[in-house]
Amino acid sequence: MKTQTKRDLKLTDEDTRQEAAERLGTYFPLEISGYNCTSEIVYDVLIKAAATGQTIENVCKNLDEMVDGETIRGYLNEQIRLDDFQSLEQQVNQALVAGLPRRLRKTRIEIAIDLHDEPFYGHSAGLLTLTCGGKAHKGTTRFFRVATAYVILVVLNM
């Protein structure tokens, strides 16, 4: 068996997609077994939307032999409820921690946090309670406030 060196290790788009799909399947299990739609298809659409900054609708339009965005959103709306958001937050945190290398869990690290607003165009009273108001931008004054944390790790090769 050949020993891999650091130069041999390459992270491909497919490796990243597979890891993300496995993590979603573990921490956000969906029970979808439709005629043309499965959990794996929904995960792939969500991953593509997140990676490219597209909407679910655009991703579905641009992928060959894909169900429509309304179908994907319908399955998600059936299984993710507003009153489950606290549980969903815990699942997100578990999924993020699961991906951290062990050495990061045992040492002090620097973290950079970025806040930004994502436009909200819906009308659901329940979802409106999760938004914040702001100056008109991108056709709305309602936004989801999103926080992103980045681990800053400096590795010195000596």
mmCIF file of C-alpha atoms in Angstrom:
data_model
loop_
_atom_site.group_PDB
_atom_site.id
_atom_site.type_symbol
_atom_site.label_atom_id
_atom_site.label_comp_id
_atom_site.label_asym_id
_atom_site.label_seq_id
_atom_site.Cartn_x
_atom_site.Cartn_y
_atom_site.Cartn_z
ATOM 1 C CA MET A 1 0.000 0.000 0.000
ATOM 2 C CA LYS A 2 1.387 3.379 -1.023
ATOM 3 C CA THR A 3 1.749 5.983 1.720
ATOM 4 C CA GLN A 4 0.146 9.296 0.805
ATOM 5 C CA THR A 5 2.085 12.489 1.270
ATOM 6 C CA LYS A 6 0.547 15.922 1.719
ATOM 7 C CA ARG A 7 1.272 16.628 -1.951
ATOM 8 C CA ASP A 8 -0.820 13.599 -2.972
ATOM 9 C CA LEU A 9 -3.912 14.829 -1.137
ATOM 10 C CA LYS A 10 -6.327 16.764 -3.326
ATOM 11 C CA LEU A 11 -9.800 17.894 -2.445
ATOM 12 C CA THR A 12 -12.068 17.694 -5.465
ATOM 13 C CA ASP A 13 -15.491 19.207 -6.056
ATOM 14 C CA GLU A 14 -16.977 15.707 -5.933
ATOM 15 C CA ASP A 15 -15.218 14.919 -2.620
ATOM 16 C CA THR A 16 -16.648 18.123 -1.173
ATOM 17 C CA ARG A 17 -20.151 17.374 -2.480
ATOM 18 C CA GLN A 18 -20.061 13.841 -1.077
ATOM 19 C CA GLU A 19 -18.869 15.020 2.350
ATOM 20 C CA ALA A 20 -21.564 17.709 2.465
ATOM 21 C CA ALA A 21 -24.276 15.232 1.392
ATOM 22 C CA GLU A 22 -23.163 12.697 4.022
ATOM 23 C CA ARG A 23 -23.127 15.376 6.718
ATOM 24 C CA LEU A 24 -26.602 16.553 5.696
ATOM 25 C CA GLY A 25 -27.885 12.981 5.729
ATOM 26 C CA THR A 26 -26.501 12.463 9.226
ATOM 27 C CA TYR A 27 -27.547 15.730 10.866
ATOM 28 C CA PHE A 28 -30.585 16.732 8.759
ATOM 29 C CA PRO A 29 -32.264 13.466 7.883
ATOM 30 C CA LEU A 30 -35.072 13.973 5.401
ATOM 31 C CA GLU A 31 -37.668 11.341 4.643
ATOM 32 C CA ILE A 32 -38.348 11.849 0.955
ATOM 33 C CA SER A 33 -39.266 9.047 -1.365
ATOM 34 C CA GLY A 34 -41.277 10.645 -4.101
ATOM 35 C CA TYR A 35 -41.754 9.371 -7.627
ATOM 36 C CA ASN A 36 -39.084 11.696 -9.069
ATOM 37 C CA CYS A 37 -37.505 13.039 -5.898
ATOM 38 C CA THR A 38 -35.338 11.524 -3.168
ATOM 39 C CA SER A 39 -33.484 12.863 -0.137
ATOM 40 C CA GLU A 40 -30.234 12.686 -2.120
ATOM 41 C CA ILE A 41 -31.671 14.907 -4.856
ATOM 42 C CA VAL A 42 -32.825 17.475 -2.294
ATOM 43 C CA TYR A 43 -29.383 17.456 -0.629
ATOM 44 C CA ASP A 44 -27.683 17.952 -4.016
ATOM 45 C CA VAL A 45 -29.953 20.901 -4.827
ATOM 46 C CA LEU A 46 -29.341 22.489 -1.412
ATOM 47 C CA ILE A 47 -25.566 22.015 -1.730
ATOM 48 C CA LYS A 48 -25.515 23.513 -5.225
ATOM 49 C CA ALA A 49 -27.675 26.455 -4.118
ATOM 50 C CA ALA A 50 -25.437 27.148 -1.114
ATOM 51 C CA ALA A 51 -22.186 26.766 -3.052
ATOM 52 C CA THR A 52 -23.233 29.002 -5.941
ATOM 53 C CA GLY A 53 -25.489 31.495 -4.148
ATOM 54 C CA GLN A 54 -28.392 30.557 -6.401
ATOM 55 C CA THR A 55 -32.002 29.986 -5.488
ATOM 56 C CA ILE A 56 -33.459 26.492 -5.338
ATOM 57 C CA GLU A 57 -35.549 27.443 -8.383
ATOM 58 C CA ASN A 58 -32.501 28.403 -10.487
ATOM 59 C CA VAL A 59 -30.565 25.295 -9.494
ATOM 60 C CA CYS A 60 -33.474 23.081 -10.548
ATOM 61 C CA LYS A 61 -33.808 24.909 -13.879
ATOM 62 C CA ASN A 62 -30.097 24.527 -14.650
ATOM 63 C CA LEU A 63 -29.705 20.835 -13.791
ATOM 64 C CA ASP A 64 -30.695 18.187 -16.330
ATOM 65 C CA GLU A 65 -33.622 15.931 -15.449
ATOM 66 C CA MET A 66 -34.330 17.744 -12.186
ATOM 67 C CA VAL A 67 -37.618 18.185 -10.375
ATOM 68 C CA ASP A 68 -38.867 21.752 -10.101
ATOM 69 C CA GLY A 69 -38.045 24.104 -7.254
ATOM 70 C CA GLU A 70 -41.612 24.072 -5.968
ATOM 71 C CA THR A 71 -41.379 20.315 -5.393
ATOM 72 C CA ILE A 72 -38.111 20.682 -3.458
ATOM 73 C CA ARG A 73 -39.513 23.534 -1.339
ATOM 74 C CA GLY A 74 -42.691 21.533 -0.711
ATOM 75 C CA TYR A 75 -40.728 18.615 0.746
ATOM 76 C CA LEU A 76 -38.609 20.973 2.865
ATOM 77 C CA ASN A 77 -41.676 22.838 4.141
ATOM 78 C CA GLU A 78 -43.298 19.516 5.117
ATOM 79 C CA GLN A 79 -40.332 18.463 7.213
ATOM 80 C CA ILE A 80 -38.846 21.684 8.604
ATOM 81 C CA ARG A 81 -41.256 23.550 10.834
ATOM 82 C CA LEU A 82 -40.897 26.993 12.354
ATOM 83 C CA ASP A 83 -41.261 25.563 15.861
ATOM 84 C CA ASP A 84 -38.326 23.197 15.128
ATOM 85 C CA PHE A 85 -35.809 26.032 14.598
ATOM 86 C CA GLN A 86 -34.175 25.618 18.022
ATOM 87 C CA SER A 87 -33.625 21.921 17.332
ATOM 88 C CA LEU A 88 -32.413 22.759 13.829
ATOM 89 C CA GLU A 89 -29.879 25.196 15.300
ATOM 90 C CA GLN A 90 -28.535 22.426 17.557
ATOM 91 C CA GLN A 91 -28.246 20.086 14.563
ATOM 92 C CA VAL A 92 -26.331 22.766 12.628
ATOM 93 C CA ASN A 93 -23.920 23.220 15.521
ATOM 94 C CA GLN A 94 -23.364 19.450 15.794
ATOM 95 C CA ALA A 95 -22.731 19.196 12.059
ATOM 96 C CA LEU A 96 -20.195 22.024 12.180
ATOM 97 C CA VAL A 97 -18.322 20.620 15.166
ATOM 98 C CA ALA A 98 -18.222 17.167 13.577
ATOM 99 C CA GLY A 99 -16.128 18.580 10.746
ATOM 100 C CA LEU A 100 -13.477 20.168 12.925
ATOM 101 C CA PRO A 101 -10.158 18.342 13.191
ATOM 102 C CA ARG A 102 -9.510 17.075 16.730
ATOM 103 C CA ARG A 103 -6.481 19.349 17.146
ATOM 104 C CA LEU A 104 -8.729 22.408 16.814
ATOM 105 C CA ARG A 105 -10.942 21.209 19.658
ATOM 106 C CA LYS A 106 -8.037 21.077 22.100
ATOM 107 C CA THR A 107 -6.360 24.409 21.452
ATOM 108 C CA ARG A 108 -7.212 28.082 21.580
ATOM 109 C CA ILE A 109 -8.105 29.356 18.144
ATOM 110 C CA GLU A 110 -8.891 32.676 16.558
ATOM 111 C CA ILE A 111 -12.258 33.072 14.912
ATOM 112 C CA ALA A 112 -13.440 35.789 12.533
ATOM 113 C CA ILE A 113 -17.170 36.428 12.434
ATOM 114 C CA ASP A 114 -18.999 38.062 9.547
ATOM 115 C CA LEU A 115 -22.575 39.347 9.735
ATOM 116 C CA HIS A 116 -24.676 40.046 6.680
ATOM 117 C CA ASP A 117 -28.330 40.306 5.738
ATOM 118 C CA GLU A 118 -30.096 38.034 3.264
ATOM 119 C CA PRO A 119 -33.259 39.511 1.688
ATOM 120 C CA PHE A 120 -36.607 38.048 2.756
ATOM 121 C CA TYR A 121 -39.462 38.314 0.268
ATOM 122 C CA GLY A 122 -42.010 36.064 1.962
ATOM 123 C CA HIS A 123 -45.244 36.928 3.705
ATOM 124 C CA SER A 124 -45.468 34.198 6.337
ATOM 125 C CA ALA A 125 -46.182 35.761 9.742
ATOM 126 C CA GLY A 126 -44.079 33.088 11.453
ATOM 127 C CA LEU A 127 -41.048 33.684 9.262
ATOM 128 C CA LEU A 128 -41.412 37.456 9.555
ATOM 129 C CA THR A 129 -40.754 37.113 13.298
ATOM 130 C CA LEU A 130 -37.296 35.712 12.425
ATOM 131 C CA THR A 131 -36.361 38.659 10.214
ATOM 132 C CA CYS A 132 -35.107 42.126 10.994
ATOM 133 C CA GLY A 133 -35.926 45.405 9.325
ATOM 134 C CA GLY A 134 -33.458 47.527 7.462
ATOM 135 C CA LYS A 135 -32.924 50.141 4.805
ATOM 136 C CA ALA A 136 -34.542 49.160 1.504
ATOM 137 C CA HIS A 137 -32.146 46.920 -0.417
ATOM 138 C CA LYS A 138 -32.695 44.370 -3.201
ATOM 139 C CA GLY A 139 -36.413 45.122 -3.283
ATOM 140 C CA THR A 140 -37.222 44.566 0.394
ATOM 141 C CA THR A 141 -36.837 46.019 3.867
ATOM 142 C CA ARG A 142 -36.962 42.626 5.662
ATOM 143 C CA PHE A 143 -33.856 40.461 6.071
ATOM 144 C CA PHE A 144 -32.566 37.310 7.705
ATOM 145 C CA ARG A 145 -29.435 38.230 9.662
ATOM 146 C CA VAL A 146 -26.757 35.621 8.936
ATOM 147 C CA ALA A 147 -23.549 35.090 10.901
ATOM 148 C CA THR A 148 -20.589 33.205 9.477
ATOM 149 C CA ALA A 149 -17.645 32.116 11.625
ATOM 150 C CA TYR A 150 -14.224 31.406 10.161
ATOM 151 C CA VAL A 151 -11.498 29.528 12.008
ATOM 152 C CA ILE A 152 -8.132 31.196 11.521
ATOM 153 C CA LEU A 153 -5.407 28.569 11.654
ATOM 154 C CA VAL A 154 -1.808 29.303 10.889
ATOM 155 C CA VAL A 155 0.269 26.232 10.112
ATOM 156 C CA LEU A 156 3.999 26.680 10.082
ATOM 157 C CA ASN A 157 6.102 24.181 8.174
ATOM 158 C CA MET A 158 9.500 23.945 9.721
#
